[in-house]
Amino acid sequence: MEFFERKLKDSDSEIWAAIEKEKERQNKNLELIASENNVSMAVLEADGSVLTNKYAEGYSGKRYYGGCEYVDVAETLAIERIKKLFNAKFANVQAHSGSQANMAAFMTLVNVGDKVMGMDLSHGGHLTHGHPLNFSGSLYNIVSYQVSPKTYQIDYDELREIAVREKPRMIIAGASAYPRFIDFAKFRQICDEIGASLMVDIAHIGGQVATGLHPSPLPFADIVTGTTHKTLRGPRGGYLLTNNEEIAKKINKDIFPGIQGGPLMHIIAAKAVAFGECLKSEYKTYMQNVNENAKALAEELVKKGVCIVSGGTDNHLMLLDVSKNNLTGKAVEVALDKAGISANKNTIPFDTQKPMVASGIRIGTPSVTTRGMGKGEMKMIADFIKRVIDNVDNESALVSIRDEVYSLTAKFPMYK
Ligand SMILES: *Cc1c(COP(=O)(O)O)cnc(C)c1O
């Protein structure tokens, strides 16, 4: 049993080294990927706990395995806490990821082959909202809606027009790269007019919805889905919420045995810890700071002449249109990386570039805000980004920006 007690460093030096390097990278780099965040030590501890050993197919009190009394406590706490957080009547916290949560929502609300309407991926939607290479696009008959070419925001009149013409069985609201408020009441109105179900995916804006910074979809949606690892600052995973008891029963069946086997009990425990943190007043302050930082960053970038899609942001993320600088998202992503800044290329609405090249860069403030950065730092970050855009091919300029980035991040250390 000697192997059992060995520390990772001694047991597997290659993986240990990769983890140490990644920790160093996370500490040194400015993390601006809008879908990422940094979990607390408490979340990390639950995530790495012995609950990973436990099989618990089924739900609290109705498991297919013995010995579930303690994992039941963890799952019940996770459910009670997320219900309170979102003021929802029912919750499922077993979805392994946001995509799994969405798959379960599809199974609950529509049949394979049915017509479903989602936001175009290049206009801000998600793969699971109907991309042809995803289950959503291959198993269902997808019609897409886009943003208005004038405002780069959802045009609810056009949305209604398409819905009335196409009569989808379900409409999906929610996005991965949409910086503006979404009017869930309008979506409901349109759904009611054509007898469609409404699925709302708050994977990105869960934190804003939980703290009242974005209107809640719960009063309007048949199902709300989301992820726990983005603004909610928990372990990687998904969840589903509803106020309808019949739908809740169906969701539970569609997650297990529908699409999953044993739930990840260590992750569910870590979700409970994260939801507990989200219920504290510090979290509301955090989310306010996330939004304020995003606003400040967008304003500084605009001042410097960087084009922001739709002109600004109402949440934690924004899209830079670098085609205005005669650059591609891909080129800017690579240059930012050389300067110690992590962000991702992203198509922008009406993009003329392919997705792997793209004309946009998506950035967000959840991670830098967790590290304690504020408006002063946002000004510095806007300056870094503008200089990178002006120097994509100037290696020495990028290296000197990187030195400045590293001295900034050194003042906000994590995971000591
Ligand atoms: C991130 C995201 C998801 C999927 O999350 P995964 O956990 O990566 O599967 C689903 N929908 C939207 C809108 C997202 O942004």
XYZ file of C-alpha atoms and ligand atoms in Angstrom:
431
model
C 0.000 0.000 0.000
C 3.029 2.273 -0.155
C 1.832 3.696 -3.507
C -1.365 4.812 -1.822
C 0.207 7.341 0.521
C 2.667 8.828 -1.947
C 2.374 12.521 -2.755
C 1.699 13.367 -6.411
C 5.163 14.889 -6.751
C 6.783 11.529 -5.907
C 4.160 9.332 -7.521
C 3.874 11.080 -10.905
C 6.393 13.839 -11.432
C 5.246 14.540 -15.005
C 1.676 15.375 -14.048
C 2.853 17.161 -10.907
C 5.105 19.370 -13.046
C 2.304 20.123 -15.512
C 0.036 21.187 -12.637
C 2.754 23.348 -11.064
C 3.402 25.016 -14.423
C -0.299 25.635 -14.928
C -0.550 27.177 -11.450
C 2.352 29.448 -12.349
C 0.710 30.344 -15.685
C -2.577 31.200 -13.958
C -0.692 33.392 -11.482
C 1.456 35.222 -14.014
C -1.024 35.692 -16.861
C -3.869 38.131 -17.067
C -6.865 35.864 -17.518
C -9.433 37.634 -19.682
C -11.246 34.590 -21.067
C -14.835 35.541 -20.250
C -15.921 31.986 -19.392
C -13.146 31.381 -16.853
C -12.770 32.190 -13.180
C -10.659 31.165 -10.175
C -12.309 29.017 -7.517
C -11.660 29.433 -3.801
C -9.421 27.039 -1.853
C -12.591 25.685 -0.207
C -14.132 24.794 -3.582
C -10.827 23.255 -4.656
C -10.703 21.153 -1.476
C -14.179 19.700 -2.017
C -13.360 19.190 -5.709
C -10.311 17.103 -4.777
C -12.022 15.133 -2.004
C -12.697 11.410 -1.435
C -16.269 11.944 -2.668
C -14.783 11.124 -6.079
C -14.779 7.469 -4.938
C -18.521 7.228 -4.509
C -21.087 5.752 -6.898
C -24.476 7.325 -6.288
C -26.676 6.686 -9.332
C -30.123 8.059 -8.620
C -31.065 10.937 -6.334
C -30.868 11.656 -2.579
C -32.857 9.024 -0.690
C -33.423 6.962 -3.895
C -29.991 5.642 -4.858
C -29.035 2.441 -6.658
C -26.048 2.022 -4.291
C -25.583 1.724 -0.544
C -23.463 4.006 1.588
C -24.878 7.201 0.129
C -25.830 8.903 3.395
C -23.046 11.501 3.262
C -23.105 12.232 -0.456
C -26.859 12.675 0.001
C -26.098 15.459 2.470
C -23.836 17.129 -0.106
C -26.340 16.888 -2.967
C -29.261 18.052 -0.823
C -27.256 21.087 0.316
C -26.298 21.885 -3.279
C -29.953 21.706 -4.369
C -31.295 23.751 -1.457
C -28.630 26.414 -1.907
C -29.051 26.853 -5.660
C -32.858 26.994 -5.272
C -32.424 29.807 -2.779
C -29.836 31.550 -4.965
C -32.153 31.692 -7.994
C -35.484 31.636 -6.200
C -36.393 28.441 -8.083
C -38.759 25.685 -6.956
C -36.757 22.749 -8.416
C -33.105 22.156 -9.276
C -30.957 19.383 -10.708
C -27.239 19.711 -9.945
C -25.985 16.474 -11.535
C -25.279 17.695 -15.077
C -21.579 17.081 -15.746
C -21.363 20.264 -17.823
C -23.413 23.056 -19.331
C -23.714 21.051 -22.550
C -25.141 18.056 -20.641
C -27.630 20.349 -18.924
C -28.713 21.646 -22.329
C -29.021 18.142 -23.752
C -31.311 17.191 -20.862
C -33.381 20.342 -21.423
C -33.838 19.421 -25.106
C -34.898 15.881 -24.131
C -37.378 17.230 -21.600
C -39.027 19.872 -23.768
C -38.910 18.556 -27.366
C -38.677 15.354 -29.430
C -35.871 14.417 -31.797
C -36.652 15.969 -35.195
C -38.660 18.848 -33.748
C -38.000 22.385 -34.864
C -35.958 24.428 -32.376
C -34.943 28.068 -32.663
C -31.649 29.302 -31.216
C -29.235 32.174 -31.589
C -26.722 31.858 -34.417
C -23.307 30.834 -33.001
C -21.515 33.644 -34.823
C -24.004 36.126 -33.341
C -23.325 35.047 -29.763
C -25.107 31.698 -29.390
C -23.559 28.405 -28.239
C -22.699 25.123 -29.994
C -25.561 23.459 -28.127
C -28.051 25.974 -29.525
C -28.072 24.305 -32.928
C -24.603 23.979 -34.448
C -24.641 21.272 -37.173
C -21.658 19.440 -35.600
C -23.350 19.336 -32.171
C -26.158 16.972 -31.005
C -28.494 19.978 -31.116
C -27.923 20.618 -34.804
C -27.790 16.996 -35.880
C -30.802 15.611 -33.961
C -33.126 18.611 -34.184
C -34.400 20.797 -36.989
C -32.756 24.148 -36.255
C -33.732 27.658 -37.277
C -31.503 30.495 -36.115
C -32.007 34.117 -35.217
C -29.360 36.819 -35.402
C -28.679 40.254 -33.995
C -29.712 43.396 -35.842
C -27.085 44.713 -38.291
C -27.820 48.209 -36.963
C -27.566 47.764 -33.188
C -25.790 44.407 -32.941
C -28.455 43.557 -30.352
C -31.356 41.104 -30.545
C -34.150 42.537 -32.693
C -37.300 41.266 -30.960
C -39.570 42.180 -33.890
C -37.456 40.102 -36.239
C -37.274 37.318 -33.650
C -41.082 37.273 -33.528
C -41.354 37.326 -37.321
C -39.104 34.268 -37.684
C -40.896 32.476 -34.839
C -44.350 33.104 -36.301
C -43.196 31.972 -39.749
C -41.228 28.894 -38.624
C -43.340 27.836 -35.619
C -40.532 26.104 -33.639
C -41.551 23.825 -30.743
C -38.921 25.492 -28.553
C -37.005 28.766 -28.503
C -33.642 29.128 -26.746
C -32.632 32.424 -25.176
C -29.121 32.915 -23.838
C -25.646 33.233 -25.275
C -21.883 32.804 -24.963
C -20.792 36.095 -26.447
C -23.631 38.575 -26.053
C -22.800 41.637 -23.922
C -26.308 43.069 -23.575
C -29.389 42.438 -21.413
C -31.785 39.808 -22.712
C -35.524 40.462 -22.444
C -36.885 37.133 -21.219
C -40.463 38.483 -20.929
C -40.458 39.251 -24.668
C -39.166 35.744 -25.423
C -42.033 34.328 -23.322
C -44.595 36.466 -25.148
C -43.366 35.176 -28.504
C -43.320 31.572 -27.262
C -46.885 31.915 -25.966
C -48.045 33.330 -29.288
C -46.889 30.190 -31.143
C -47.262 27.620 -28.352
C -43.510 26.995 -27.995
C -41.487 26.110 -24.911
C -38.846 28.513 -23.647
C -35.416 27.302 -22.613
C -33.091 29.942 -21.158
C -29.367 29.237 -20.954
C -27.676 31.488 -18.378
C -24.285 29.725 -18.517
C -22.520 33.085 -18.676
C -24.794 35.439 -16.745
C -25.655 33.116 -13.841
C -23.782 35.406 -11.452
C -25.690 38.489 -12.584
C -29.050 36.695 -12.374
C -28.257 35.341 -8.892
C -27.411 38.809 -7.580
C -30.162 40.805 -9.314
C -27.789 42.492 -11.786
C -29.681 40.897 -14.679
C -33.460 40.247 -14.661
C -34.220 36.603 -13.816
C -35.580 34.235 -16.457
C -37.190 32.001 -13.792
C -40.644 33.624 -14.012
C -40.694 33.087 -17.794
C -38.715 29.984 -18.753
C -39.893 26.381 -18.789
C -36.299 25.392 -18.025
C -33.268 27.465 -17.088
C -29.860 25.854 -17.654
C -26.412 27.051 -16.668
C -22.821 26.320 -15.768
C -21.235 26.509 -12.327
C -17.680 27.401 -13.418
C -18.166 30.780 -15.114
C -19.482 33.797 -13.181
C -20.763 31.491 -10.396
C -17.095 30.699 -9.598
C -17.590 27.024 -8.797
C -16.215 23.712 -10.111
C -16.744 22.787 -13.780
C -20.333 21.623 -14.188
C -23.942 22.302 -15.110
C -27.373 22.695 -13.504
C -31.044 22.916 -14.461
C -33.795 24.940 -12.772
C -37.566 25.050 -13.177
C -40.667 26.132 -11.305
C -42.786 23.375 -12.869
C -43.018 20.101 -10.934
C -43.856 17.917 -13.958
C -40.932 19.356 -15.897
C -38.675 18.872 -12.858
C -39.541 15.147 -12.713
C -38.785 14.774 -16.401
C -35.471 16.639 -16.087
C -34.347 14.256 -13.350
C -35.156 11.243 -15.548
C -33.485 12.758 -18.580
C -30.240 13.459 -16.675
C -30.266 9.985 -15.077
C -30.784 7.450 -16.588
C -31.350 9.519 -19.760
C -27.880 10.780 -20.570
C -25.644 10.196 -17.537
C -24.662 7.418 -15.167
C -23.074 8.034 -11.786
C -23.053 11.669 -10.680
C -19.693 13.335 -9.850
C -20.253 13.610 -6.102
C -16.997 15.500 -5.410
C -18.073 18.083 -7.996
C -21.580 18.259 -6.528
C -20.056 18.887 -3.076
C -17.860 21.610 -4.606
C -20.962 23.089 -6.290
C -22.629 23.233 -2.849
C -19.599 25.088 -1.457
C -19.652 27.562 -4.373
C -23.424 28.152 -4.046
C -22.878 28.771 -0.327
C -20.283 31.415 -1.237
C -22.683 32.950 -3.787
C -25.343 33.372 -1.085
C -23.033 35.650 0.936
C -23.138 39.428 0.562
C -19.447 39.459 -0.516
C -20.454 37.649 -3.675
C -22.963 40.328 -4.610
C -20.222 42.935 -4.154
C -17.953 40.764 -6.288
C -20.492 40.577 -9.126
C -21.105 44.335 -8.966
C -17.349 44.814 -9.300
C -17.226 42.335 -12.216
C -19.807 44.392 -14.128
C -18.265 47.741 -13.177
C -14.827 46.529 -14.231
C -16.220 45.357 -17.580
C -17.868 48.736 -18.125
C -14.662 50.567 -17.213
C -12.558 48.320 -19.471
C -14.962 48.808 -22.407
C -14.992 52.591 -21.916
C -11.195 52.784 -21.770
C -10.877 50.662 -24.923
C -13.408 52.817 -26.790
C -11.489 55.934 -25.705
C -8.380 54.415 -27.256
C -10.213 53.829 -30.526
C -10.836 50.078 -30.171
C -14.173 49.020 -31.684
C -16.475 47.242 -29.194
C -19.366 45.282 -30.758
C -22.687 47.002 -29.833
C -20.688 49.876 -28.332
C -20.370 48.576 -24.777
C -21.493 45.993 -22.252
C -24.231 45.358 -19.661
C -22.475 42.326 -18.158
C -19.000 40.851 -17.631
C -17.926 40.450 -21.248
C -17.330 42.360 -24.454
C -16.331 41.635 -28.023
C -13.583 43.627 -29.713
C -13.948 43.974 -33.477
C -10.298 43.944 -34.595
C -11.189 43.913 -38.300
C -11.382 47.698 -37.819
C -7.613 47.542 -37.160
C -7.145 45.363 -40.273
C -6.351 42.393 -38.031
C -7.901 38.980 -37.399
C -8.997 37.592 -34.053
C -6.493 34.787 -34.513
C -3.533 37.161 -34.962
C -4.550 39.243 -31.936
C -5.114 36.138 -29.776
C -1.566 34.937 -30.551
C -0.082 38.403 -29.891
C -1.998 38.778 -26.598
C -0.687 35.377 -25.534
C 2.889 36.513 -26.176
C 2.161 39.502 -23.953
C 0.920 37.259 -21.109
C -2.757 37.996 -21.713
C -5.200 35.114 -22.241
C -8.273 35.795 -24.356
C -10.034 33.995 -27.183
C -10.721 34.806 -30.787
C -14.426 34.874 -31.481
C -16.547 35.438 -34.549
C -18.451 38.694 -34.512
C -21.935 39.149 -36.003
C -21.785 39.213 -39.845
C -18.146 38.063 -39.694
C -16.472 37.539 -43.059
C -13.722 35.342 -41.534
C -13.986 31.636 -40.753
C -14.483 30.678 -37.042
C -10.849 29.517 -36.691
C -9.667 32.938 -37.880
C -12.527 35.256 -36.805
C -12.607 39.056 -36.587
C -13.271 39.359 -32.872
C -11.648 38.937 -29.485
C -13.883 38.107 -26.538
C -12.749 39.354 -23.141
C -14.303 39.330 -19.701
C -13.616 40.406 -16.131
C -14.665 37.514 -13.799
C -11.119 36.239 -13.199
C -9.286 39.554 -12.806
C -12.038 40.742 -10.441
C -11.677 37.596 -8.313
C -7.990 38.511 -7.989
C -9.023 41.877 -6.560
C -8.356 44.133 -9.508
C -10.417 47.317 -9.890
C -10.873 50.334 -12.123
C -7.219 51.443 -11.989
C -6.092 48.040 -13.200
C -8.772 48.068 -15.952
C -7.179 51.241 -17.285
C -3.802 49.497 -17.362
C -5.296 46.416 -19.047
C -6.975 48.561 -21.734
C -3.584 50.144 -22.371
C -1.896 46.718 -22.639
C -4.535 45.501 -25.106
C -4.307 48.599 -27.308
C -0.515 48.358 -27.420
C -0.739 44.662 -28.365
C -3.188 45.519 -31.184
C -0.755 48.189 -32.427
C 2.218 45.810 -32.204
C 0.999 42.339 -33.224
C 4.178 41.655 -35.209
C 6.616 43.473 -32.946
C 8.109 40.740 -30.756
C 10.155 43.047 -28.568
C 7.178 45.323 -27.874
C 5.105 42.254 -26.904
C 7.854 41.041 -24.555
C 8.045 44.389 -22.809
C 4.231 44.472 -22.405
C 4.505 40.966 -20.929
C 6.978 42.217 -18.319
C 4.489 44.910 -17.301
C 1.672 42.327 -17.190
C 3.763 40.091 -14.936
C 4.564 42.908 -12.549
C 0.852 43.754 -12.334
C -0.253 40.156 -11.677
C 2.535 39.705 -9.092
C 0.613 42.185 -6.925
C -2.471 39.906 -6.996
C -1.146 36.411 -6.174
C -3.356 33.302 -5.964
C -3.063 29.724 -4.608
C 0.059 30.435 -2.530
C -20.267 27.665 -21.661
C -21.609 27.518 -22.215
C -22.263 26.275 -22.274
C -21.594 24.938 -22.094
O -20.816 24.706 -21.071
P -19.790 23.476 -21.005
O -19.706 23.258 -19.538
O -18.547 23.950 -21.650
O -20.398 22.318 -21.707
C -23.577 26.240 -22.688
N -24.213 27.353 -23.047
C -23.620 28.552 -23.050
C -24.415 29.746 -23.464
C -22.300 28.680 -22.638
O -21.724 29.876 -22.657
